[in-house]
Amino acid sequence: MHTLEIKDLHVKIKAEPEHPEILTGVNLKLATGEIHAIMGPNGTGKSTLAETIMGNPAYEVTQGDILIDGESILGMAVDERARAGLFLGMQYPQEIAGVTNAEFIRAAINARRPEDDQIRISDFLKQLDKTMATLEMPESMADRYLNQGFSGGEKKRNEILQLMMIHPHFGLLDEIDSGLDIDALRIVAKGVNLMRGPEFGSMIITHYQRLLDYIIPDVVHVMKGGRIIESGGPDLAKKLEKTGYEHLKVGEQNG
Amino acid sequence: MNTLKWVNKMVETTTLPAPNLPKFPLARYLKNQPDAVEDRVVLHAPQAIAYAAGSSEVQRFTPTNSLDAWLLRSPQGATTVDIPAHFVSGDDPIVLTGPKNAGGLLYVHVGKGAKVTLQEKWASGGHVLGIWLMLVVEADADVNWLSYDSFTADTVLVNRTATLAANAKLNWTLAGFSHNSGLNRVDVRLLGHNAEVTVNVGVLASGNQHVNYTTSVTNEGQHTVGHINQRGVITGNAHLMFNGIGHIIKGARGSDAQQENRVLMLSQRAEGDANPILLIDENDVTAGHAASVTRVNADQLYYLMSRGLSATLAKRLVIRGFLEGGLAEIDDVRLKKELFATIDRTLVAEDA
């Protein structure tokens, strides 16, 4: 079992030192085998939390710590964190020409393996074909440049393809459901559910209960004002769908 | 001898073919003498096409400016290729390979209605070289042209001129992977109605190179379309200058001139310029330009690294992707791989 632990995390945007902290003390513990959902209104720090865990250089940790298996990762660069087991499925995946989807995914897999034990091309292709079929992606998408000219839905599906090929310990999924039609949502959820198991934990950020009908979380957290103000089981998400976030107050024990 | 006199007279009466900006003293380059080596361009064609080489071919080149005159001043090898009307090239491109240690003159005539794919490759060495490609595209012809430069000479002045007749199409990619300093001029004139050209340029400048790419398209016929797209990556102490000139003359109604000039700088000592120039003498037209001088895109870098790729590898892929913006039309897979490998090698050598 592996653990990802967030301790009293305070975060600022580096470029705006005058701006108040976006995260004001987040505490969270995620273990492999668990799926946690993070919900909350816009502008409450959900994406900041995911980006900060991944090590996005735009954010600065002013207090607290992030630990994997008890070891702080704050001093680690983005790529080291990735190789330590983190994966961030991004809200806006970048388009990069000149490198095909397949080449890129193979490079990402090989980055985790020793130089003298790189994945065999035939094994890789077999695995890629199978995973793409699961996600109902046409074969041609393997040879297209990374996210180049992909529709919003294709990009999200491609994030899940990478997640499934890379096999990280922790998948942070930032609004993986935004911009997806109901069929694409079902397919993306199928991919995440296939990852479920003792070696995989996930933190799913979403605005909507709908995604959580397909991926049933073990724990639901509600964020507001830069911290988690309430945690509960899957029912909490359903309750919020009815009541909204407005009545929840920062700094008070709700529920 | 008479021709030569006439040439010298022309020099005094014509202007420079590229803006003589303070950072790029073309006039000083023209004071050098081109190496006195005569050789010819070698042709590899899957099918038989007319091909001639020899000094008699020089007559096809009429100088109109000081660069042209300079290119004719020393004895130059000259090669002529004639693609017959309605000729259709197969899957394999027609390949023209420049001589090992010389520049030269290359005249290519594409007959009416022909559909051809050509590659023009130069890797010549020497001190000072001059190259003049004159491409004449007749009506309704459709030409895919790749110029691949990997000169090892110190200084090279390249003049590539093309004219397009009515309804002709030219899709031109220029891959600049050379080591020389100097000028690369591309000058396309859209003479006939509905003629269309796209000029894509992808340049990797490294070491102490000081290079100027001046690409101009003149819309002379009505409803003509001229697009220029230049991308350059600069490392080390190199200085790369892009000039894009879109010129729509009076009477070229319904024409379109667009251009994009973008350079990516990888070192503190690298210098880059992107100068878009639009000269519009007609009202009923569309035109636009974009230019940028940037550093490696941090968001792209972050994305790649978030998948575990090292900063070095991620950076190389981002740079490759940027340059691909100018090389996207190259569908020769082997050649593309070669270009990407050159990018990687250059970046490793420059530690960029």
Coordinates of C-alpha atoms in Angstrom, one line a residue:
Chain A
M1 CA 0.0 0.0 0.0
H2 CA 1.1 3.5 -0.8
T3 CA -0.1 6.8 0.7
L4 CA -0.3 10.4 -0.4
E5 CA -0.6 12.8 2.5
I6 CA -1.4 16.5 2.4
K7 CA -0.6 18.3 5.7
D8 CA -1.9 21.8 6.5
L9 CA -1.1 22.9 2.9
H10 CA -1.0 26.6 2.2
V11 CA -0.4 27.8 -1.3
K12 CA 0.1 31.0 -3.2
I13 CA 0.4 31.9 -6.9
K14 CA 4.1 32.7 -7.4
A15 CA 3.4 35.5 -9.9
E16 CA 0.9 37.2 -7.5
P17 CA 2.7 37.4 -4.1
E18 CA 0.2 40.1 -2.9
H19 CA -2.8 37.9 -3.6
P20 CA -4.1 36.0 -0.5
E21 CA -3.4 32.3 -0.2
I22 CA -5.5 30.1 -2.4
L23 CA -5.1 27.1 -0.2
T24 CA -5.5 27.9 3.5
G25 CA -4.7 24.6 5.2
V26 CA -5.7 21.5 3.4
N27 CA -5.4 18.1 5.2
L28 CA -6.0 14.9 3.3
K29 CA -4.8 11.3 3.3
L30 CA -5.2 9.1 0.3
A31 CA -4.2 5.5 0.2
T32 CA -3.9 3.2 -2.8
G33 CA -7.1 1.2 -3.2
E34 CA -9.2 4.3 -2.4
I35 CA -11.0 6.8 -4.6
H36 CA -11.6 10.2 -3.2
A37 CA -13.8 12.8 -4.8
I38 CA -13.2 16.5 -4.3
M39 CA -16.1 18.8 -4.9
G40 CA -16.8 22.4 -4.3
P41 CA -17.8 25.7 -6.0
N42 CA -15.6 27.5 -8.6
G43 CA -12.5 29.2 -7.4
T44 CA -12.2 27.3 -4.2
G45 CA -8.7 25.8 -4.8
K46 CA -9.5 22.3 -6.2
S47 CA -7.3 22.6 -9.2
T48 CA -4.7 24.5 -7.2
L49 CA -4.5 21.5 -4.9
A50 CA -4.0 19.0 -7.8
E51 CA -1.5 21.3 -9.5
T52 CA 0.5 21.9 -6.4
I53 CA 0.7 18.2 -5.6
M54 CA 2.0 17.6 -9.1
G55 CA 4.6 20.4 -8.7
N56 CA 3.3 23.0 -11.2
P57 CA 6.0 25.8 -10.9
A58 CA 3.3 28.5 -11.0
Y59 CA 2.4 27.7 -7.4
E60 CA 4.3 28.2 -4.2
V61 CA 3.8 26.2 -1.0
T62 CA 4.0 28.7 1.9
Q63 CA 3.2 26.2 4.7
G64 CA 2.6 22.5 5.2
D65 CA 3.8 19.5 3.4
I66 CA 3.0 16.8 0.8
L67 CA 4.2 13.3 1.4
I68 CA 4.3 10.1 -0.5
D69 CA 4.8 7.0 1.8
G70 CA 5.8 9.4 4.5
E71 CA 8.5 11.2 2.5
S72 CA 8.1 14.9 1.6
I73 CA 8.0 15.5 -2.1
L74 CA 8.2 19.3 -1.9
G75 CA 11.8 19.4 -3.0
M76 CA 11.1 17.2 -6.0
A77 CA 10.8 18.4 -9.6
V78 CA 7.7 17.7 -11.6
D79 CA 9.2 14.7 -13.5
E80 CA 10.6 13.2 -10.2
R81 CA 7.1 13.4 -8.7
A82 CA 5.7 11.7 -11.7
R83 CA 8.2 8.9 -11.5
A84 CA 7.5 8.6 -7.7
G85 CA 3.9 7.6 -8.7
L86 CA 1.9 10.7 -9.4
F87 CA -0.2 11.4 -12.4
L88 CA -2.3 14.5 -13.1
G89 CA -5.0 14.2 -15.7
M90 CA -5.2 17.8 -16.7
Q91 CA -8.2 20.1 -17.3
Y92 CA -6.5 21.6 -20.4
P93 CA -4.0 19.1 -21.8
Q94 CA -1.3 20.7 -24.0
E95 CA -1.0 20.1 -27.7
I96 CA 2.5 19.2 -28.8
A97 CA 3.5 18.7 -32.5
G98 CA 6.4 16.7 -33.6
V99 CA 5.9 13.8 -31.2
T100 CA 3.2 11.2 -31.8
N101 CA 0.9 10.0 -29.1
A102 CA 2.5 6.5 -29.2
E103 CA 6.1 7.8 -29.1
F104 CA 5.2 10.0 -26.2
I105 CA 3.5 7.3 -24.1
R106 CA 6.4 4.9 -24.7
A107 CA 8.8 7.6 -23.6
A108 CA 6.7 8.2 -20.4
I109 CA 6.7 4.4 -19.7
N110 CA 10.5 4.1 -20.3
A111 CA 11.2 7.1 -18.1
R112 CA 10.1 4.9 -15.2
R113 CA 12.3 2.0 -16.2
P114 CA 16.0 1.5 -16.1
E115 CA 18.0 2.2 -19.3
D116 CA 18.8 -1.4 -19.8
D117 CA 15.2 -2.6 -19.3
Q118 CA 13.1 -0.4 -21.7
I119 CA 9.7 -1.8 -22.8
R120 CA 9.8 -3.9 -25.9
I121 CA 8.1 -2.2 -28.8
S122 CA 5.9 -5.2 -29.6
D123 CA 4.8 -5.5 -25.9
F124 CA 4.1 -1.8 -25.9
L125 CA 2.1 -1.8 -29.1
K126 CA 0.0 -4.8 -27.9
Q127 CA -0.8 -3.0 -24.6
L128 CA -1.5 0.3 -26.5
D129 CA -3.9 -1.4 -29.0
K130 CA -5.8 -3.1 -26.2
T131 CA -6.1 0.0 -24.0
M132 CA -7.2 2.2 -27.0
A133 CA -9.8 -0.4 -27.9
T134 CA -11.1 -0.3 -24.3
L135 CA -11.4 3.5 -24.5
E136 CA -13.0 3.2 -28.0
M137 CA -10.3 5.3 -29.6
P138 CA -9.6 4.8 -33.3
E139 CA -6.1 3.3 -34.0
S140 CA -5.1 6.4 -36.0
M141 CA -5.0 8.4 -32.8
A142 CA -1.8 6.6 -31.8
D143 CA 0.1 8.1 -34.8
R144 CA -1.3 11.6 -34.5
Y145 CA 0.8 14.2 -32.8
L146 CA 0.2 14.5 -29.1
N147 CA -3.3 16.1 -28.6
Q148 CA -2.7 18.1 -31.8
G149 CA -6.1 19.0 -33.2
F150 CA -7.9 16.6 -30.8
S151 CA -11.4 17.7 -29.7
G152 CA -12.0 18.4 -26.1
G153 CA -13.5 15.0 -25.6
E154 CA -10.6 13.2 -27.4
K155 CA -8.1 15.1 -25.2
K156 CA -9.8 13.8 -22.0
R157 CA -9.9 10.3 -23.3
N158 CA -6.2 10.6 -24.2
E159 CA -5.5 11.6 -20.6
I160 CA -7.1 8.4 -19.4
L161 CA -5.2 6.4 -22.1
Q162 CA -1.9 7.8 -20.6
L163 CA -3.1 7.0 -17.1
M164 CA -3.9 3.4 -18.0
M165 CA -0.6 2.9 -19.9
I166 CA 1.6 4.5 -17.3
H167 CA 0.0 2.8 -14.2
P168 CA 0.8 5.4 -11.6
H169 CA 0.1 4.9 -7.9
F170 CA -2.0 8.0 -7.7
G171 CA -4.2 9.5 -10.4
L172 CA -5.2 13.1 -9.8
L173 CA -8.0 13.8 -12.2
D174 CA -8.9 17.4 -12.6
E175 CA -12.4 17.9 -14.1
I176 CA -11.9 14.9 -16.3
D177 CA -15.7 15.1 -17.0
S178 CA -15.8 18.7 -18.3
G179 CA -16.8 19.0 -21.9
L180 CA -17.7 15.3 -22.2
D181 CA -21.0 14.0 -23.7
I182 CA -22.7 11.2 -21.9
D183 CA -21.1 8.4 -24.0
A184 CA -17.6 9.8 -23.6
L185 CA -18.2 10.2 -19.8
R186 CA -19.2 6.5 -19.6
I187 CA -16.0 5.5 -21.5
V188 CA -13.7 7.7 -19.4
A189 CA -15.3 6.3 -16.2
K190 CA -14.9 2.7 -17.5
G191 CA -11.1 3.5 -17.9
V192 CA -10.8 4.8 -14.3
N193 CA -12.8 1.9 -12.9
L194 CA -10.5 -0.6 -14.6
M195 CA -7.6 1.0 -12.8
R196 CA -9.2 0.4 -9.4
G197 CA -7.3 -2.0 -7.2
P198 CA -4.9 -2.2 -4.3
E199 CA -2.1 -0.5 -6.3
F200 CA -4.1 2.5 -7.4
G201 CA -5.6 5.5 -5.6
S202 CA -7.3 8.4 -7.2
M203 CA -8.4 11.9 -6.3
I204 CA -11.2 13.0 -8.6
I205 CA -12.0 16.7 -8.9
T206 CA -15.5 17.4 -10.2
H207 CA -18.3 19.9 -10.0
Y208 CA -21.0 17.4 -10.7
Q209 CA -22.4 14.4 -9.0
R210 CA -23.0 12.9 -12.5
L211 CA -19.4 11.6 -12.8
L212 CA -19.7 10.0 -9.4
D213 CA -22.6 7.9 -10.6
Y214 CA -20.1 6.2 -12.8
I215 CA -17.1 6.2 -10.6
I216 CA -18.3 5.5 -7.1
P217 CA -15.9 7.2 -4.6
D218 CA -15.0 5.8 -1.2
V219 CA -14.8 9.3 0.3
V220 CA -16.2 12.7 -0.8
H221 CA -14.5 15.9 0.3
V222 CA -16.1 19.4 0.0
M223 CA -13.7 22.3 -0.5
K224 CA -14.5 25.9 0.1
G225 CA -12.3 28.9 0.8
G226 CA -9.1 27.0 0.2
R227 CA -9.7 24.1 2.6
I228 CA -11.7 20.9 3.1
I229 CA -14.8 21.8 5.1
E230 CA -16.6 18.5 5.0
S231 CA -15.9 14.9 4.3
G232 CA -18.2 11.9 4.0
G233 CA -19.3 8.9 2.0
P234 CA -20.8 8.8 -1.5
D235 CA -24.1 10.1 -0.1
L236 CA -22.6 13.5 0.6
A237 CA -22.2 14.1 -3.2
K238 CA -25.8 13.2 -3.8
K239 CA -26.9 15.6 -1.0
L240 CA -24.9 18.4 -2.4
E241 CA -26.4 17.9 -5.8
K242 CA -29.7 18.9 -4.2
T243 CA -28.6 21.6 -1.8
G244 CA -25.7 23.2 -3.7
Y245 CA -22.6 24.6 -1.9
E246 CA -24.0 28.0 -0.9
H247 CA -25.1 27.1 2.6
L248 CA -21.8 25.5 3.5
K249 CA -19.7 27.9 5.6
V250 CA -15.9 28.0 5.8
G251 CA -14.5 27.5 9.3
E252 CA -17.6 25.8 10.7
Q253 CA -18.2 22.2 11.1
N254 CA -21.0 21.4 8.7
G255 CA -23.3 18.4 8.2
Chain B
M1 CA 31.5 39.1 -72.4
N2 CA 28.7 41.4 -73.4
T3 CA 26.4 39.8 -70.9
L4 CA 28.9 40.4 -68.2
K5 CA 29.1 44.1 -68.9
W6 CA 25.4 44.4 -68.9
V7 CA 25.3 42.6 -65.5
N8 CA 27.7 45.1 -64.0
K9 CA 25.7 48.0 -65.3
M10 CA 22.6 46.4 -63.7
V11 CA 24.3 46.3 -60.3
E12 CA 24.6 50.1 -60.2
T13 CA 21.0 50.7 -61.1
T14 CA 19.1 48.2 -59.0
T15 CA 18.3 48.0 -55.3
L16 CA 19.0 45.2 -52.9
P17 CA 16.6 42.2 -52.9
A18 CA 16.3 42.2 -49.1
P19 CA 15.9 45.0 -46.6
N20 CA 19.5 46.0 -45.8
L21 CA 18.8 46.3 -42.0
P22 CA 21.6 47.3 -39.7
K23 CA 21.8 43.8 -38.2
F24 CA 22.2 42.3 -41.7
P25 CA 24.6 44.0 -44.0
L26 CA 23.8 42.3 -47.3
A27 CA 25.9 44.9 -49.2
R28 CA 29.0 43.7 -47.3
Y29 CA 28.3 40.1 -48.1
L30 CA 28.1 41.0 -51.8
K31 CA 31.6 42.3 -51.7
N32 CA 32.9 38.7 -51.4
Q33 CA 33.6 36.7 -54.4
P34 CA 31.8 33.4 -54.8
D35 CA 34.1 30.3 -55.0
A36 CA 35.2 29.7 -58.5
V37 CA 34.1 26.1 -58.7
E38 CA 31.8 24.9 -61.5
D39 CA 29.7 21.8 -61.0
R40 CA 26.2 20.7 -61.8
V41 CA 23.2 19.6 -59.9
V42 CA 22.4 15.9 -60.1
L43 CA 19.0 14.7 -61.0
H44 CA 17.3 11.5 -59.8
A45 CA 13.9 11.0 -61.4
P46 CA 11.9 7.9 -61.3
Q47 CA 10.6 8.6 -64.8
A48 CA 12.5 10.2 -67.7
I49 CA 12.4 14.0 -67.9
A50 CA 14.4 16.5 -69.9
Y51 CA 17.6 17.5 -68.2
A52 CA 20.4 19.6 -69.3
A53 CA 23.6 20.9 -67.7
G54 CA 26.2 23.2 -69.0
S55 CA 27.3 26.8 -69.3
S56 CA 24.8 27.5 -72.2
E57 CA 22.0 27.2 -69.7
V58 CA 23.2 30.4 -68.0
Q59 CA 21.3 32.4 -70.6
R60 CA 18.0 31.6 -68.8
F61 CA 19.0 33.7 -65.8
T62 CA 18.3 37.4 -66.3
P63 CA 19.5 39.5 -63.4
T64 CA 17.1 42.1 -61.9
N65 CA 18.9 43.1 -58.8
S66 CA 22.3 43.2 -57.2
L67 CA 22.1 39.7 -55.7
D68 CA 21.2 38.2 -59.1
A69 CA 24.1 40.0 -60.6
W70 CA 26.4 38.8 -57.9
L71 CA 25.3 35.2 -58.5
L72 CA 26.2 35.5 -62.2
R73 CA 29.5 37.3 -61.7
S74 CA 31.7 34.3 -61.4
P75 CA 31.5 31.3 -63.7
Q76 CA 28.7 29.1 -62.3
G77 CA 27.6 25.6 -63.1
A78 CA 24.0 25.7 -64.5
T79 CA 21.4 23.0 -64.7
T80 CA 18.1 23.0 -66.4
V81 CA 15.2 20.6 -65.7
D82 CA 12.1 20.6 -67.8
I83 CA 9.0 18.8 -66.6
P84 CA 6.7 18.3 -69.5
A85 CA 3.1 19.5 -69.6
H86 CA 0.6 17.1 -67.8
F87 CA 3.5 15.1 -66.4
V88 CA 2.4 13.3 -63.1
S89 CA 5.1 12.2 -60.7
G90 CA 4.7 8.9 -58.9
D91 CA 5.1 8.1 -55.2
D92 CA 8.8 8.8 -55.2
P93 CA 9.8 12.5 -55.5
I94 CA 12.1 13.8 -58.2
V95 CA 15.3 14.6 -56.4
L96 CA 17.8 17.4 -57.3
T97 CA 21.1 17.2 -55.4
G98 CA 23.5 20.1 -55.3
P99 CA 27.2 19.6 -55.9
K100 CA 29.6 18.8 -53.1
N101 CA 31.8 21.9 -53.2
A102 CA 30.0 24.4 -55.3
G103 CA 26.9 26.5 -55.6
G104 CA 25.3 27.0 -59.0
L105 CA 22.3 27.9 -61.0
L106 CA 19.3 25.7 -61.3
Y107 CA 16.4 26.3 -63.6
V108 CA 13.3 24.2 -63.3
H109 CA 10.4 24.6 -65.6
V110 CA 7.1 22.8 -64.8
G111 CA 4.8 22.5 -67.8
K112 CA 1.1 23.2 -67.9
G113 CA -1.1 21.0 -65.8
A114 CA 1.8 18.9 -64.4
K115 CA 1.5 17.4 -60.9
V116 CA 4.9 17.0 -59.4
T117 CA 6.8 16.4 -56.1
L118 CA 10.3 17.6 -56.0
Q119 CA 13.1 17.7 -53.4
E120 CA 16.1 20.0 -53.8
K121 CA 18.9 19.1 -51.5
W122 CA 22.1 21.1 -50.8
A123 CA 24.9 20.1 -48.4
S124 CA 27.7 21.9 -50.2
G125 CA 31.0 23.0 -48.5
G126 CA 33.3 25.8 -49.4
H127 CA 34.1 29.4 -48.5
V128 CA 31.5 31.5 -50.3
L129 CA 28.8 29.9 -52.3
G130 CA 26.0 31.4 -54.4
I131 CA 22.8 29.5 -55.4
W132 CA 20.1 30.6 -57.7
L133 CA 17.0 28.5 -58.2
M134 CA 14.6 29.7 -60.7
L135 CA 11.3 27.9 -60.7
V136 CA 8.7 28.6 -63.4
V137 CA 5.3 27.0 -62.9
E138 CA 3.0 27.1 -65.8
A139 CA -0.8 27.3 -65.7
D140 CA -2.8 24.7 -63.8
A141 CA 0.3 22.9 -62.5
D142 CA 0.5 21.6 -59.0
V143 CA 4.0 21.6 -57.4
N144 CA 5.1 20.2 -54.0
W145 CA 8.6 21.5 -53.5
L146 CA 11.0 20.8 -50.6
S147 CA 14.2 22.7 -50.3
Y148 CA 16.5 21.0 -47.8
D149 CA 19.6 23.0 -46.9
S150 CA 22.4 21.5 -44.8
F151 CA 25.3 23.6 -46.2
T152 CA 28.7 23.3 -44.5
A153 CA 30.2 26.2 -46.3
D154 CA 31.1 29.4 -44.4
T155 CA 28.9 31.8 -46.3
V156 CA 26.0 31.0 -48.6
L157 CA 23.8 33.4 -50.5
V158 CA 20.7 31.6 -51.8
N159 CA 18.3 33.2 -54.1
R160 CA 15.1 31.1 -54.8
T161 CA 12.7 32.7 -57.2
A162 CA 9.4 31.3 -58.5
T163 CA 6.7 32.5 -60.8
L164 CA 3.2 31.0 -61.0
A165 CA 0.8 31.3 -63.9
A166 CA -2.9 31.1 -63.7
N167 CA -4.4 28.5 -61.3
A168 CA -1.0 27.1 -60.5
K169 CA -0.4 25.8 -57.0
L170 CA 2.9 25.7 -55.2
N171 CA 3.4 24.1 -51.8
W172 CA 6.9 25.0 -50.7
T173 CA 8.8 23.9 -47.6
L174 CA 12.2 25.1 -46.9
A175 CA 14.1 23.2 -44.2
G176 CA 17.1 25.3 -43.1
F177 CA 19.5 23.0 -41.2
S178 CA 22.8 24.5 -42.4
H179 CA 25.9 25.7 -40.7
N180 CA 26.6 28.7 -42.9
S181 CA 25.9 32.4 -42.4
G182 CA 24.3 34.5 -45.2
L183 CA 21.1 35.2 -46.9
N184 CA 18.2 32.9 -47.9
R185 CA 15.9 34.7 -50.2
V186 CA 12.6 33.2 -51.3
D187 CA 10.7 35.3 -53.8
V188 CA 7.4 34.1 -55.3
R189 CA 5.4 36.1 -57.8
L190 CA 1.8 35.1 -58.4
L191 CA 1.4 36.3 -61.9
G192 CA -1.7 34.4 -63.1
H193 CA -5.3 34.6 -61.7
N194 CA -6.1 32.2 -58.8
A195 CA -2.4 31.2 -58.4
E196 CA -1.7 29.9 -54.8
V197 CA 1.5 29.5 -52.8
T198 CA 2.3 28.5 -49.3
V199 CA 5.8 28.9 -48.2
N200 CA 6.7 27.1 -45.0
V201 CA 10.1 27.7 -43.5
G202 CA 11.7 25.8 -40.6
V203 CA 15.2 26.9 -39.5
L204 CA 17.5 25.6 -36.9
A205 CA 20.3 28.1 -36.3
S206 CA 23.2 27.3 -34.0
G207 CA 26.8 28.0 -33.3
N208 CA 27.9 31.4 -34.6
Q209 CA 25.6 31.4 -37.6
H210 CA 24.2 34.8 -38.7
V211 CA 21.4 34.1 -41.1
N212 CA 18.7 36.1 -42.7
Y213 CA 15.6 34.5 -44.3
T214 CA 13.7 36.9 -46.4
T215 CA 10.6 35.4 -47.9
S216 CA 8.4 37.5 -50.1
V217 CA 5.2 36.8 -52.0
T218 CA 3.8 39.3 -54.5
N219 CA 0.2 38.9 -55.5
E220 CA 0.0 40.3 -59.1
G221 CA -2.9 38.3 -60.5
Q222 CA -6.5 38.6 -59.2
H223 CA -7.7 36.2 -56.6
T224 CA -4.2 35.0 -55.8
V225 CA -3.3 33.5 -52.4
G226 CA 0.1 33.9 -50.7
H227 CA 0.8 32.4 -47.3
I228 CA 4.1 32.6 -45.5
N229 CA 4.8 30.6 -42.4
Q230 CA 8.3 30.8 -40.9
R231 CA 9.6 29.1 -37.7
G232 CA 13.1 29.3 -36.4
V233 CA 14.9 27.9 -33.4
I234 CA 18.1 29.6 -32.3
T235 CA 20.8 28.2 -30.0
G236 CA 24.3 29.2 -29.0
N237 CA 25.5 32.5 -30.3
A238 CA 23.4 32.3 -33.5
H239 CA 21.5 35.2 -34.9
L240 CA 18.4 34.5 -37.0
M241 CA 16.4 37.1 -38.8
F242 CA 13.1 36.5 -40.5
N243 CA 11.7 39.0 -42.9
G244 CA 8.3 38.2 -44.4
I245 CA 7.1 40.4 -47.2
G246 CA 3.5 40.2 -48.5
H247 CA 2.9 42.5 -51.4
I248 CA -0.4 42.9 -53.1
I249 CA -0.1 45.1 -56.2
K250 CA -2.8 47.5 -57.4
G251 CA -5.4 45.6 -59.5
A252 CA -4.9 42.2 -57.7
R253 CA -8.4 42.2 -56.5
G254 CA -9.7 39.5 -54.2
S255 CA -6.2 38.4 -53.2
D256 CA -5.0 37.2 -49.9
A257 CA -1.7 37.7 -48.2
Q258 CA -1.0 36.1 -44.8
Q259 CA 2.1 35.6 -42.9
E260 CA 3.4 34.2 -39.6
N261 CA 7.0 34.6 -38.4
R262 CA 8.0 33.0 -35.1
V263 CA 11.4 32.4 -33.5
L264 CA 12.2 30.5 -30.4
M265 CA 15.4 31.4 -28.5
L266 CA 17.2 28.8 -26.4
S267 CA 20.2 30.7 -25.1
Q268 CA 21.0 34.0 -23.5
R269 CA 23.3 34.8 -26.3
A270 CA 21.0 33.9 -29.1
E271 CA 19.4 36.7 -31.1
G272 CA 16.2 36.6 -33.0
D273 CA 14.2 39.0 -35.2
A274 CA 10.8 38.5 -36.8
N275 CA 9.8 41.3 -39.1
P276 CA 6.5 41.0 -40.9
I277 CA 6.0 43.5 -43.7
L278 CA 2.8 43.9 -45.6
L279 CA 2.6 46.2 -48.7
I280 CA -0.9 46.5 -49.8
D281 CA -1.7 48.6 -52.9
E282 CA -5.3 47.3 -53.5
N283 CA -8.4 47.7 -51.4
D284 CA -10.4 44.6 -52.2
V285 CA -8.1 42.2 -50.4
T286 CA -7.5 40.3 -47.2
A287 CA -4.2 40.3 -45.4
G288 CA -2.8 39.5 -41.9
H289 CA 0.3 38.8 -40.0
A290 CA 1.6 37.4 -36.7
A291 CA 5.0 37.5 -35.3
S292 CA 6.7 36.4 -32.1
V293 CA 10.0 35.9 -30.4
T294 CA 9.6 33.5 -27.5
R295 CA 11.3 31.1 -25.2
V296 CA 10.4 27.5 -24.6
N297 CA 6.7 27.1 -23.7
A298 CA 6.6 26.5 -19.9
D299 CA 3.1 24.9 -20.0
Q300 CA 4.1 22.4 -22.6
L301 CA 7.3 21.6 -20.7
Y302 CA 5.2 21.1 -17.5
Y303 CA 2.8 18.8 -19.3
L304 CA 5.5 16.5 -20.6
M305 CA 7.4 16.4 -17.3
S306 CA 4.2 15.6 -15.5
R307 CA 4.3 12.3 -17.3
G308 CA 7.8 11.6 -16.0
L309 CA 9.9 12.8 -18.9
S310 CA 13.1 14.5 -17.8
A311 CA 13.4 18.2 -18.3
T312 CA 16.0 17.7 -21.0
L313 CA 13.9 15.3 -23.0
A314 CA 10.7 17.4 -22.5
K315 CA 12.5 20.5 -23.7
R316 CA 13.8 18.8 -26.8
L317 CA 10.3 17.6 -27.7
V318 CA 8.8 21.1 -27.2
I319 CA 11.5 22.5 -29.4
R320 CA 10.9 19.9 -32.0
G321 CA 7.2 20.6 -31.9
F322 CA 7.8 24.3 -32.4
L323 CA 9.9 23.7 -35.5
E324 CA 7.4 21.2 -36.8
G325 CA 5.1 24.2 -37.2
G326 CA 7.3 25.0 -40.3
L327 CA 8.0 21.5 -41.4
A328 CA 4.5 20.0 -41.1
E329 CA 4.1 19.6 -44.8
I330 CA 7.0 17.2 -45.2
D331 CA 5.4 13.8 -45.5
D332 CA 8.6 11.9 -46.4
V333 CA 8.9 9.9 -43.2
R334 CA 12.6 9.1 -43.5
L335 CA 13.5 12.7 -44.2
K336 CA 11.4 13.9 -41.3
K337 CA 13.2 11.4 -39.0
E338 CA 16.6 12.7 -40.2
L339 CA 15.5 16.3 -39.5
F340 CA 14.3 15.4 -36.0
A341 CA 17.6 13.6 -35.4
T342 CA 19.5 16.6 -36.5
I343 CA 17.6 18.8 -34.1
D344 CA 18.4 16.4 -31.2
R345 CA 22.0 16.3 -32.1
T346 CA 22.4 20.0 -32.4
L347 CA 20.6 20.6 -29.1
V348 CA 22.9 18.0 -27.4
A349 CA 26.0 19.6 -28.8
E350 CA 24.9 23.1 -27.8
D351 CA 23.7 21.8 -24.4
A352 CA 20.4 23.6 -25.0

